[in-house]
C-alpha positions in Angstrom: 15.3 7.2 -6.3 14.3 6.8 -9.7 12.2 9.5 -11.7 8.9 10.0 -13.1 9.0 7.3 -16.9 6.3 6.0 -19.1 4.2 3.0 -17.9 2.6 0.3 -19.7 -0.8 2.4 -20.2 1.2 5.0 -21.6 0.6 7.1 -18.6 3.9 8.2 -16.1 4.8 5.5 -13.4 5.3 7.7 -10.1 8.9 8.9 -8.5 9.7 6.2 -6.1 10.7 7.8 -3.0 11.7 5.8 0.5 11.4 7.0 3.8 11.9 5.9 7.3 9.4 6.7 9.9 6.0 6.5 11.1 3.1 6.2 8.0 0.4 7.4 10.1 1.9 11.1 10.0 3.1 10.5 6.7 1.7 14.1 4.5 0.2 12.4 1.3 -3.3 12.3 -0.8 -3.8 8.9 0.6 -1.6 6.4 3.1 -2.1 2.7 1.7 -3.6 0.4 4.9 -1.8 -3.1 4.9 -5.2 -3.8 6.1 -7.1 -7.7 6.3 -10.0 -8.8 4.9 -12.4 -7.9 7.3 -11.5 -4.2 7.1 -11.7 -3.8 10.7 -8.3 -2.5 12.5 -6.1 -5.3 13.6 -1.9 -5.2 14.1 1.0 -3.7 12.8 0.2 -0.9 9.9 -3.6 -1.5 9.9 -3.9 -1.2 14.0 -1.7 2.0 13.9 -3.8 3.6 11.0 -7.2 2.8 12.5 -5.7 4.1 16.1 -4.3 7.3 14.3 -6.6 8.2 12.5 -10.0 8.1 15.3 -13.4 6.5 14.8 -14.2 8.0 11.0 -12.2 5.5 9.6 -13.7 2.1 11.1 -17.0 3.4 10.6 -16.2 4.1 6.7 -14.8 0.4 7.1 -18.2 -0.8 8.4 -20.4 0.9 5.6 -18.5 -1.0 3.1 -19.0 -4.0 5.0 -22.6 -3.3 5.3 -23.4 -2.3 2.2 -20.6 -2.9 -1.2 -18.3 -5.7 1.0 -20.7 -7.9 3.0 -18.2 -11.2 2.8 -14.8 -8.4 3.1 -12.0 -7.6 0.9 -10.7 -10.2 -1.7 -6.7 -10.5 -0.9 -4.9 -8.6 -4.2 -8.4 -6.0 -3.9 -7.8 -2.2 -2.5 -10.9 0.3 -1.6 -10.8 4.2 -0.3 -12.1 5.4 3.0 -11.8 8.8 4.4 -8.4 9.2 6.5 -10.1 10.6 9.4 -7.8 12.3 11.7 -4.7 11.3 9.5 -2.8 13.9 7.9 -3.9 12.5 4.3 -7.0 12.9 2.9 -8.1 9.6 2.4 -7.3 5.7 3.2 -6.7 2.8 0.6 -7.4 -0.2 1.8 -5.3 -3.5 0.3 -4.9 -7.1 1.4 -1.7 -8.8 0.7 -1.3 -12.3 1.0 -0.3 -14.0 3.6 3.4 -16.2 2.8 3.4 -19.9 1.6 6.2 -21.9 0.7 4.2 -24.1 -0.8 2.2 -21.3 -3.3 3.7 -18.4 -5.3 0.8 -15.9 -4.4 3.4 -13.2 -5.6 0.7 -12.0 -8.1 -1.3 -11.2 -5.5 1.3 -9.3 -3.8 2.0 -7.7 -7.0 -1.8 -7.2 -7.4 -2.3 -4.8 -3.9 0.3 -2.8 -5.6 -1.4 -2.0 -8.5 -5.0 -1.9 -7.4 -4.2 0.7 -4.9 -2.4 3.0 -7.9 -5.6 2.4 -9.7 -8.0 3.2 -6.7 -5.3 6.5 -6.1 -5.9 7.4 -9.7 -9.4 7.2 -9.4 -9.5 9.9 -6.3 -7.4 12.0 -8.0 -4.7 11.6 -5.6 -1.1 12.3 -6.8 1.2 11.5 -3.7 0.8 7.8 -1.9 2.1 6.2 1.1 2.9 3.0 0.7 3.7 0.6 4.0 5.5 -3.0 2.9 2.8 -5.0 2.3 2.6 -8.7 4.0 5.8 -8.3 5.2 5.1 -8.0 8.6 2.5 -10.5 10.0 1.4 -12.0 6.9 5.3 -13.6 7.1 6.6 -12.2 3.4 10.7 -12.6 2.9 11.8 -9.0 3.2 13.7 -8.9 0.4 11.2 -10.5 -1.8 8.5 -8.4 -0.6 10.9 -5.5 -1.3 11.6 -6.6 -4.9 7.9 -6.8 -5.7 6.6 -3.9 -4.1 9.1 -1.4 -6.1 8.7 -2.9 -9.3 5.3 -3.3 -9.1 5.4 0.8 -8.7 7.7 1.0 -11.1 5.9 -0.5 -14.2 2.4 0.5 -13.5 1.3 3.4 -15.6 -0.4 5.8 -12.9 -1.0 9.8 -12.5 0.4 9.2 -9.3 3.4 11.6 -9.2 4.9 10.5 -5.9 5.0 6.6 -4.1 6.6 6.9 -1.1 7.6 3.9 0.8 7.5 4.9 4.2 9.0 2.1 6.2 9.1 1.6 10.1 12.5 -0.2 10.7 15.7 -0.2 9.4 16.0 -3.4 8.5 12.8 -2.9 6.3 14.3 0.5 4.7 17.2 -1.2 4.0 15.3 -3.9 2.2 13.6 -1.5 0.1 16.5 0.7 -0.5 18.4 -2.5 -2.0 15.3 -3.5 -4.2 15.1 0.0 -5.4 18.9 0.3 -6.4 19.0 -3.1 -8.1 15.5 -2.6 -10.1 16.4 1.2 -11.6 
């Protein structure tokens, strides 16, 4: 675990912590949804979040798809929602990309990382869950999704104060824990 250092904006990067366990009972400002484009609920991290945290959330989901996100959200984009019954306060919404051999979409990867430090700035919120985006479903290499998650955190100027990783396996803790050791 590294400690808080200037970012590119001039502006601390957050302490990278890591944590195994659940993210839906994760106590933060906001939990980061791993969410697709349709905003909707679905597997893995997003199912679990919209389960967890009752009804508020998926109707937050379909204002913005009424009114600011008609055609969804663009992969690399993040938006808030309330948290609903969630221990945080509120829900960021990103869409990683899904893994081609034939594409680097790593930018995109590295572009739900940032967004959703900028969207946290912009509530105000100073601690952040962060699940491992696209590598579930979405069929990221571990270790590569590892490697750009941290030092995406890492060099992006924030007023988060705490990114916490909080990761559901061991395998995918283990991932991150290497990526974190090898990027300080």
């Amino acid at each position: 675990m590294v400690g808080p250092r200037a970012g590119y904006s001039g502006r601390m990067t957050a302490e990278i912590t890591l944590h195994r366990g659940d993210i839906t009972q994760a106590e933060v400002d906001a939990v980061v949804n791993a969410a697709n484009s349709g905003l909707l609920g679905g597997g893995g991290v997003d199912g679990a979040i919209h389960r967890a945290g009752g009804p508020a959330i998926l109707e937050a989901c379909r204002e913005l798809r009424r009114t600011t996100l008609p055609d969804g959200l663009p992969t690399g984009q993040a938006v808030a929602t309330t948290a609903g019954d969630l221990p945080a306060q509120w829900v960021i919404h990103t869409v990683g990309p899904v893994y081609a051999k034939s594409e680097d979409r790593s930018e995109l990867l590295a572009s739900a990382y940032r967004e959703s430090l900028r969207v946290a700035d912009e509530l105000g919120a100073r601690t952040v869950a962060f699940p491992a985006v696209s590598a579930g479903v979405y069929g990221w290499p571990l270790g590569d999704a590892a490697r750009i998650a941290v030092s995406t955190v890492r060099t992006t100027g924030s007023a988060v104060r705490e990114a916490r990783f909080v990761l559901f396996s061991d395998e995918v803790y283990d991932a991150f824990a290497r990526a974190d050791e090898s990027s300080g």
